[in-house]
Amino acid sequence: LTDRKNNSSQYMYKVVKGGKMNVYVELLGYPSVTLDGCAVSFPYKKAEALFYYILLVKRAPRENLIGIFWGDFNDKTAKKNLRDALYKIKKSFGFEVLLSPHKHEILINPNVRFVIDIEDFEQNSNIHLYKDDFLKDFFIKDCYDFEEWVNQLRNEYRQKYMDIIRSKINSRSDIAFTKNIEYYSSILLKEDPYNEKFHREMMITYSSRREYNKAISIYYQLINSLRTDLDIDPEPATTSLFKEIMDKRMTDNKNLDDELFFVGREKEI
């Protein structure tokens, strides 16, 4: 990082001449930023938050940014704070990672190649990029609009993550995924331990594979959680599914016993 700052003019030259810089940003989990292999650090959280916000929205009016990050300040102080934060961001990278071609607007530098885990996650449904919640444990004091924005995206990405896993499990067509079905099903159940719909889906999935004991185990785990934590019983649909799976197991076991019996009789004959 020190070497990069000492050669900031060289980096600026590369960007201006069209040699795109590579900025890697991870926002799913604990956030991190690297520039051509070097970690980027910010002098204070609000400047870091400002960078993340503009990075995702791509461009934003100055007035909007002031309202989000310095809404409680008078106009003069707020504008000064925004200018200072932009300068600190520039200093952290060693070049103009954000631009302001028009005085009223800030946007990301198009000559910089940003590789953002969220974009890959959204475009390619790459669940392995979802290490944890969006901007995990990242908090800015007295920035309620920013906090609301973070919480909204956090919920959206978590829901998308859950939807991708459920879709893959329910399709039962991805062989590589099927090998890890227990791992991914445990993620679903851990994320929402009281969601009976998730539990029923997993019970159906295991039952369709004739893994009845695993389906039954999920049911008993659910009952234990509901009764211990919430003091309630499972929904009728869940109990009905459990009984149906028990009947299927009994039928399959009986058919297997019958097959074994006739195989034995054939040997006698």
mmCIF file of C-alpha atoms in Angstrom:
data_model
loop_
_atom_site.group_PDB
_atom_site.id
_atom_site.type_symbol
_atom_site.label_atom_id
_atom_site.label_comp_id
_atom_site.label_asym_id
_atom_site.label_seq_id
_atom_site.Cartn_x
_atom_site.Cartn_y
_atom_site.Cartn_z
ATOM 1 C CA LEU A 1 0.000 0.000 0.000
ATOM 2 C CA THR A 2 2.859 2.370 0.838
ATOM 3 C CA ASP A 3 4.596 1.703 -2.468
ATOM 4 C CA ARG A 4 1.383 2.376 -4.330
ATOM 5 C CA LYS A 5 0.892 5.728 -2.607
ATOM 6 C CA ASN A 6 4.475 6.731 -3.313
ATOM 7 C CA ASN A 7 3.856 6.071 -6.992
ATOM 8 C CA SER A 8 0.379 7.607 -7.219
ATOM 9 C CA SER A 9 1.364 9.678 -10.258
ATOM 10 C CA GLN A 10 2.268 6.464 -12.092
ATOM 11 C CA TYR A 11 -1.148 4.981 -11.290
ATOM 12 C CA MET A 12 -2.882 8.161 -12.404
ATOM 13 C CA TYR A 13 -0.923 8.013 -15.671
ATOM 14 C CA LYS A 14 -2.031 4.429 -16.315
ATOM 15 C CA VAL A 15 -5.688 5.302 -15.771
ATOM 16 C CA VAL A 16 -5.600 8.408 -17.926
ATOM 17 C CA LYS A 17 -3.832 6.549 -20.743
ATOM 18 C CA GLY A 18 -6.493 3.850 -20.729
ATOM 19 C CA GLY A 19 -4.634 1.130 -18.839
ATOM 20 C CA LYS A 20 -7.480 0.039 -16.587
ATOM 21 C CA MET A 21 -6.748 -0.529 -12.916
ATOM 22 C CA ASN A 22 -8.222 -3.591 -11.210
ATOM 23 C CA VAL A 23 -10.106 -2.836 -8.014
ATOM 24 C CA TYR A 24 -11.513 -5.892 -6.257
ATOM 25 C CA VAL A 25 -14.316 -5.287 -3.802
ATOM 26 C CA GLU A 26 -15.904 -7.850 -1.481
ATOM 27 C CA LEU A 27 -19.109 -6.699 0.176
ATOM 28 C CA LEU A 28 -20.734 -10.016 1.052
ATOM 29 C CA GLY A 29 -19.405 -10.586 4.537
ATOM 30 C CA TYR A 30 -16.773 -8.347 6.052
ATOM 31 C CA PRO A 31 -15.967 -5.722 3.387
ATOM 32 C CA SER A 32 -12.544 -5.520 1.800
ATOM 33 C CA VAL A 33 -11.002 -3.572 -1.090
ATOM 34 C CA THR A 34 -7.808 -4.409 -2.945
ATOM 35 C CA LEU A 35 -6.050 -2.595 -5.777
ATOM 36 C CA ASP A 36 -3.852 -4.787 -7.949
ATOM 37 C CA GLY A 37 -3.201 -7.070 -4.985
ATOM 38 C CA CYS A 38 -2.688 -4.332 -2.382
ATOM 39 C CA ALA A 39 -5.212 -3.811 0.410
ATOM 40 C CA VAL A 40 -6.896 -0.410 0.396
ATOM 41 C CA SER A 41 -7.673 1.179 3.759
ATOM 42 C CA PHE A 42 -9.789 4.214 4.456
ATOM 43 C CA PRO A 43 -9.019 6.849 7.125
ATOM 44 C CA TYR A 44 -12.534 6.761 8.569
ATOM 45 C CA LYS A 45 -15.754 4.783 8.218
ATOM 46 C CA LYS A 46 -17.892 7.470 6.618
ATOM 47 C CA ALA A 47 -15.464 7.847 3.696
ATOM 48 C CA GLU A 48 -15.468 4.065 3.304
ATOM 49 C CA ALA A 49 -19.264 3.989 3.400
ATOM 50 C CA LEU A 50 -19.444 6.755 0.813
ATOM 51 C CA PHE A 51 -17.211 4.741 -1.526
ATOM 52 C CA TYR A 52 -19.357 1.598 -1.154
ATOM 53 C CA TYR A 53 -22.547 3.542 -1.766
ATOM 54 C CA ILE A 54 -21.336 5.257 -4.951
ATOM 55 C CA LEU A 55 -19.741 2.013 -6.138
ATOM 56 C CA LEU A 56 -23.110 0.251 -6.124
ATOM 57 C CA VAL A 57 -25.391 3.060 -7.302
ATOM 58 C CA LYS A 58 -22.736 4.033 -9.916
ATOM 59 C CA ARG A 59 -23.560 7.760 -9.797
ATOM 60 C CA ALA A 60 -25.287 10.052 -7.339
ATOM 61 C CA PRO A 61 -26.094 13.773 -7.005
ATOM 62 C CA ARG A 62 -24.013 15.578 -4.396
ATOM 63 C CA GLU A 63 -27.176 16.725 -2.644
ATOM 64 C CA ASN A 64 -28.318 13.124 -2.219
ATOM 65 C CA LEU A 65 -24.968 12.133 -0.755
ATOM 66 C CA ILE A 66 -25.041 15.066 1.648
ATOM 67 C CA GLY A 67 -28.554 14.108 2.738
ATOM 68 C CA ILE A 68 -27.567 10.481 3.366
ATOM 69 C CA PHE A 69 -24.263 11.028 5.162
ATOM 70 C CA TRP A 70 -24.435 14.558 6.598
ATOM 71 C CA GLY A 71 -28.130 15.315 6.780
ATOM 72 C CA ASP A 72 -27.886 16.745 10.305
ATOM 73 C CA PHE A 73 -25.179 19.266 9.389
ATOM 74 C CA ASN A 74 -25.643 22.768 8.054
ATOM 75 C CA ASP A 75 -25.174 23.122 4.300
ATOM 76 C CA LYS A 76 -21.697 24.642 4.424
ATOM 77 C CA THR A 77 -20.299 22.049 6.803
ATOM 78 C CA ALA A 78 -21.968 19.182 4.963
ATOM 79 C CA LYS A 79 -20.458 20.208 1.621
ATOM 80 C CA LYS A 80 -17.043 20.566 3.225
ATOM 81 C CA ASN A 81 -17.338 17.100 4.762
ATOM 82 C CA LEU A 82 -18.284 15.605 1.392
ATOM 83 C CA ARG A 83 -15.288 17.239 -0.291
ATOM 84 C CA ASP A 84 -13.019 15.973 2.468
ATOM 85 C CA ALA A 85 -14.371 12.414 2.196
ATOM 86 C CA LEU A 86 -13.892 12.403 -1.588
ATOM 87 C CA TYR A 87 -10.338 13.640 -1.163
ATOM 88 C CA LYS A 88 -9.610 10.942 1.426
ATOM 89 C CA ILE A 89 -10.999 8.274 -0.916
ATOM 90 C CA LYS A 90 -8.759 9.545 -3.708
ATOM 91 C CA LYS A 91 -5.771 9.514 -1.347
ATOM 92 C CA SER A 92 -6.536 5.943 -0.252
ATOM 93 C CA PHE A 93 -6.373 4.715 -3.853
ATOM 94 C CA GLY A 94 -3.691 7.078 -5.101
ATOM 95 C CA PHE A 95 -5.795 8.287 -8.025
ATOM 96 C CA GLU A 96 -9.284 9.521 -8.945
ATOM 97 C CA VAL A 97 -11.367 6.434 -8.372
ATOM 98 C CA LEU A 98 -14.451 8.686 -8.284
ATOM 99 C CA LEU A 99 -15.106 11.517 -10.724
ATOM 100 C CA SER A 100 -17.192 14.667 -10.763
ATOM 101 C CA PRO A 101 -17.464 15.796 -14.398
ATOM 102 C CA HIS A 102 -20.413 17.913 -13.350
ATOM 103 C CA LYS A 103 -20.228 19.744 -10.067
ATOM 104 C CA HIS A 104 -23.578 18.415 -8.929
ATOM 105 C CA GLU A 105 -22.809 14.703 -9.430
ATOM 106 C CA ILE A 106 -20.306 12.025 -8.361
ATOM 107 C CA LEU A 107 -19.726 8.826 -10.321
ATOM 108 C CA ILE A 108 -17.286 5.938 -10.479
ATOM 109 C CA ASN A 109 -14.319 6.285 -12.829
ATOM 110 C CA PRO A 110 -15.134 4.371 -16.066
ATOM 111 C CA ASN A 111 -11.411 3.806 -16.641
ATOM 112 C CA VAL A 112 -11.201 1.649 -13.528
ATOM 113 C CA ARG A 113 -12.163 -2.017 -13.718
ATOM 114 C CA PHE A 114 -14.204 -2.830 -10.623
ATOM 115 C CA VAL A 115 -14.619 -6.514 -9.795
ATOM 116 C CA ILE A 116 -17.418 -6.689 -7.236
ATOM 117 C CA ASP A 117 -18.509 -9.945 -5.626
ATOM 118 C CA ILE A 118 -22.138 -8.798 -5.512
ATOM 119 C CA GLU A 119 -22.329 -8.350 -9.283
ATOM 120 C CA ASP A 120 -20.962 -11.847 -9.921
ATOM 121 C CA PHE A 121 -23.309 -13.236 -7.277
ATOM 122 C CA GLU A 122 -26.340 -11.578 -8.891
ATOM 123 C CA GLN A 123 -25.460 -12.265 -12.518
ATOM 124 C CA ASN A 124 -24.234 -15.845 -12.178
ATOM 125 C CA SER A 125 -26.013 -17.023 -9.015
ATOM 126 C CA ASN A 126 -22.605 -17.897 -7.562
ATOM 127 C CA ILE A 127 -23.594 -18.869 -4.032
ATOM 128 C CA HIS A 128 -19.977 -19.473 -3.007
ATOM 129 C CA LEU A 129 -19.437 -15.719 -3.047
ATOM 130 C CA TYR A 130 -22.005 -15.268 -0.300
ATOM 131 C CA LYS A 131 -19.708 -15.504 2.689
ATOM 132 C CA ASP A 132 -22.112 -13.691 5.007
ATOM 133 C CA ASP A 133 -24.521 -10.762 5.155
ATOM 134 C CA PHE A 134 -23.903 -7.667 3.044
ATOM 135 C CA LEU A 135 -21.436 -5.342 4.827
ATOM 136 C CA LYS A 136 -21.380 -7.534 7.903
ATOM 137 C CA ASP A 137 -20.917 -5.580 11.154
ATOM 138 C CA PHE A 138 -20.386 -2.369 9.184
ATOM 139 C CA PHE A 139 -22.040 0.501 11.025
ATOM 140 C CA ILE A 140 -21.954 4.308 10.757
ATOM 141 C CA LYS A 141 -23.114 6.301 13.742
ATOM 142 C CA ASP A 142 -26.077 8.652 13.145
ATOM 143 C CA CYS A 143 -26.374 7.712 9.458
ATOM 144 C CA TYR A 144 -29.926 6.407 9.442
ATOM 145 C CA ASP A 145 -30.536 6.688 5.691
ATOM 146 C CA PHE A 146 -27.349 4.761 4.968
ATOM 147 C CA GLU A 147 -28.274 2.167 7.571
ATOM 148 C CA GLU A 148 -31.716 1.764 5.987
ATOM 149 C CA TRP A 149 -30.113 1.309 2.561
ATOM 150 C CA VAL A 150 -27.710 -1.301 3.941
ATOM 151 C CA ASN A 151 -30.492 -3.213 5.695
ATOM 152 C CA GLN A 152 -32.616 -3.248 2.556
ATOM 153 C CA LEU A 153 -29.794 -4.674 0.437
ATOM 154 C CA ARG A 154 -28.796 -7.040 3.211
ATOM 155 C CA ASN A 155 -32.287 -8.542 3.196
ATOM 156 C CA GLU A 156 -32.437 -8.652 -0.608
ATOM 157 C CA TYR A 157 -29.126 -10.472 -0.983
ATOM 158 C CA ARG A 158 -29.918 -12.883 1.834
ATOM 159 C CA GLN A 159 -33.274 -13.693 0.216
ATOM 160 C CA LYS A 160 -31.641 -14.182 -3.185
ATOM 161 C CA TYR A 161 -29.086 -16.488 -1.599
ATOM 162 C CA MET A 162 -31.832 -18.555 -0.019
ATOM 163 C CA ASP A 163 -33.847 -18.620 -3.257
ATOM 164 C CA ILE A 164 -30.852 -19.879 -5.262
ATOM 165 C CA ILE A 165 -30.249 -22.734 -2.840
ATOM 166 C CA ARG A 166 -33.917 -23.682 -2.721
ATOM 167 C CA SER A 167 -34.137 -23.617 -6.505
ATOM 168 C CA LYS A 168 -31.136 -25.910 -6.877
ATOM 169 C CA ILE A 169 -32.365 -28.321 -4.251
ATOM 170 C CA ASN A 170 -35.862 -28.481 -5.709
ATOM 171 C CA SER A 171 -34.640 -28.949 -9.287
ATOM 172 C CA ARG A 172 -32.638 -32.029 -8.277
ATOM 173 C CA SER A 173 -30.913 -31.781 -11.677
ATOM 174 C CA ASP A 174 -27.511 -30.486 -10.626
ATOM 175 C CA ILE A 175 -25.477 -33.614 -9.849
ATOM 176 C CA ALA A 176 -22.610 -31.699 -8.288
ATOM 177 C CA PHE A 177 -25.055 -29.834 -6.104
ATOM 178 C CA THR A 178 -26.892 -33.016 -5.123
ATOM 179 C CA LYS A 179 -23.659 -34.387 -3.640
ATOM 180 C CA ASN A 180 -23.708 -31.465 -1.215
ATOM 181 C CA ILE A 181 -27.421 -31.503 -0.509
ATOM 182 C CA GLU A 182 -26.978 -32.011 3.230
ATOM 183 C CA TYR A 183 -24.620 -29.050 3.482
ATOM 184 C CA TYR A 184 -26.936 -26.717 1.580
ATOM 185 C CA SER A 185 -30.057 -27.896 3.313
ATOM 186 C CA SER A 186 -28.369 -27.184 6.646
ATOM 187 C CA ILE A 187 -27.781 -23.613 5.448
ATOM 188 C CA LEU A 188 -31.466 -23.172 4.687
ATOM 189 C CA LEU A 189 -32.565 -24.518 8.027
ATOM 190 C CA LYS A 190 -29.950 -22.562 9.960
ATOM 191 C CA GLU A 191 -30.876 -19.261 8.264
ATOM 192 C CA ASP A 192 -34.546 -19.661 9.130
ATOM 193 C CA PRO A 193 -34.990 -22.415 11.748
ATOM 194 C CA TYR A 194 -38.723 -21.782 12.202
ATOM 195 C CA ASN A 195 -39.725 -21.597 8.546
ATOM 196 C CA GLU A 196 -41.893 -24.660 8.141
ATOM 197 C CA LYS A 197 -42.119 -24.275 4.388
ATOM 198 C CA PHE A 198 -38.343 -24.729 4.129
ATOM 199 C CA HIS A 199 -38.540 -27.781 6.364
ATOM 200 C CA ARG A 200 -41.327 -29.320 4.310
ATOM 201 C CA GLU A 201 -39.384 -28.740 1.098
ATOM 202 C CA MET A 202 -36.371 -30.528 2.539
ATOM 203 C CA MET A 203 -38.509 -33.357 3.850
ATOM 204 C CA ILE A 204 -40.001 -33.796 0.382
ATOM 205 C CA THR A 205 -36.567 -33.703 -1.229
ATOM 206 C CA TYR A 206 -35.176 -36.423 1.038
ATOM 207 C CA SER A 207 -38.345 -38.472 0.731
ATOM 208 C CA SER A 208 -38.142 -38.365 -3.076
ATOM 209 C CA ARG A 209 -34.636 -39.837 -2.735
ATOM 210 C CA ARG A 210 -36.016 -42.507 -0.375
ATOM 211 C CA GLU A 211 -33.902 -41.088 2.426
ATOM 212 C CA TYR A 212 -36.842 -41.282 4.790
ATOM 213 C CA ASN A 213 -34.852 -41.239 8.008
ATOM 214 C CA LYS A 214 -33.276 -37.893 7.094
ATOM 215 C CA ALA A 215 -36.691 -36.456 6.268
ATOM 216 C CA ILE A 216 -38.038 -37.685 9.590
ATOM 217 C CA SER A 217 -35.017 -36.294 11.433
ATOM 218 C CA ILE A 218 -35.715 -32.833 9.987
ATOM 219 C CA TYR A 219 -39.274 -33.063 11.271
ATOM 220 C CA TYR A 220 -38.170 -33.927 14.790
ATOM 221 C CA GLN A 221 -35.590 -31.130 14.785
ATOM 222 C CA LEU A 222 -38.321 -28.708 13.770
ATOM 223 C CA ILE A 223 -40.662 -29.897 16.521
ATOM 224 C CA ASN A 224 -37.916 -29.490 19.094
ATOM 225 C CA SER A 225 -37.149 -25.935 17.948
ATOM 226 C CA LEU A 226 -40.781 -24.875 17.806
ATOM 227 C CA ARG A 227 -41.711 -26.299 21.177
ATOM 228 C CA THR A 228 -38.521 -25.291 22.988
ATOM 229 C CA ASP A 229 -38.133 -21.777 21.585
ATOM 230 C CA LEU A 230 -41.670 -20.734 20.665
ATOM 231 C CA ASP A 231 -43.856 -23.125 22.663
ATOM 232 C CA ILE A 232 -45.956 -24.014 19.598
ATOM 233 C CA ASP A 233 -46.701 -27.124 17.559
ATOM 234 C CA PRO A 234 -45.954 -27.519 13.842
ATOM 235 C CA GLU A 235 -48.529 -26.583 11.228
ATOM 236 C CA PRO A 236 -51.056 -29.261 10.162
ATOM 237 C CA ALA A 237 -49.448 -29.399 6.700
ATOM 238 C CA THR A 238 -46.094 -30.289 8.263
ATOM 239 C CA THR A 239 -47.556 -32.993 10.481
ATOM 240 C CA SER A 240 -49.533 -34.398 7.558
ATOM 241 C CA LEU A 241 -46.377 -34.578 5.444
ATOM 242 C CA PHE A 242 -44.542 -36.331 8.274
ATOM 243 C CA LYS A 243 -47.267 -39.011 8.471
ATOM 244 C CA GLU A 244 -47.186 -39.418 4.705
ATOM 245 C CA ILE A 245 -43.437 -39.988 4.764
ATOM 246 C CA MET A 246 -43.781 -42.480 7.607
ATOM 247 C CA ASP A 247 -46.335 -44.402 5.515
ATOM 248 C CA LYS A 248 -44.026 -44.366 2.499
ATOM 249 C CA ARG A 249 -41.159 -45.695 4.568
ATOM 250 C CA MET A 250 -43.335 -48.462 5.940
ATOM 251 C CA THR A 251 -44.557 -49.388 2.442
ATOM 252 C CA ASP A 252 -41.049 -49.412 1.003
ATOM 253 C CA ASN A 253 -39.752 -51.542 3.866
ATOM 254 C CA LYS A 254 -42.616 -53.999 3.403
ATOM 255 C CA ASN A 255 -41.972 -54.241 -0.333
ATOM 256 C CA LEU A 256 -38.292 -54.820 0.358
ATOM 257 C CA ASP A 257 -39.111 -57.565 2.862
ATOM 258 C CA ASP A 258 -41.412 -59.196 0.314
ATOM 259 C CA GLU A 259 -38.708 -59.080 -2.344
ATOM 260 C CA LEU A 260 -36.177 -60.628 0.007
ATOM 261 C CA PHE A 261 -38.703 -63.323 0.970
ATOM 262 C CA PHE A 262 -39.354 -64.317 -2.646
ATOM 263 C CA VAL A 263 -35.634 -64.284 -3.443
ATOM 264 C CA GLY A 264 -35.139 -66.690 -0.596
ATOM 265 C CA ARG A 265 -37.985 -68.907 -1.790
ATOM 266 C CA GLU A 266 -36.572 -69.026 -5.304
ATOM 267 C CA LYS A 267 -33.315 -70.394 -3.889
ATOM 268 C CA GLU A 268 -35.247 -73.092 -2.029
ATOM 269 C CA ILE A 269 -37.107 -74.055 -5.197
#
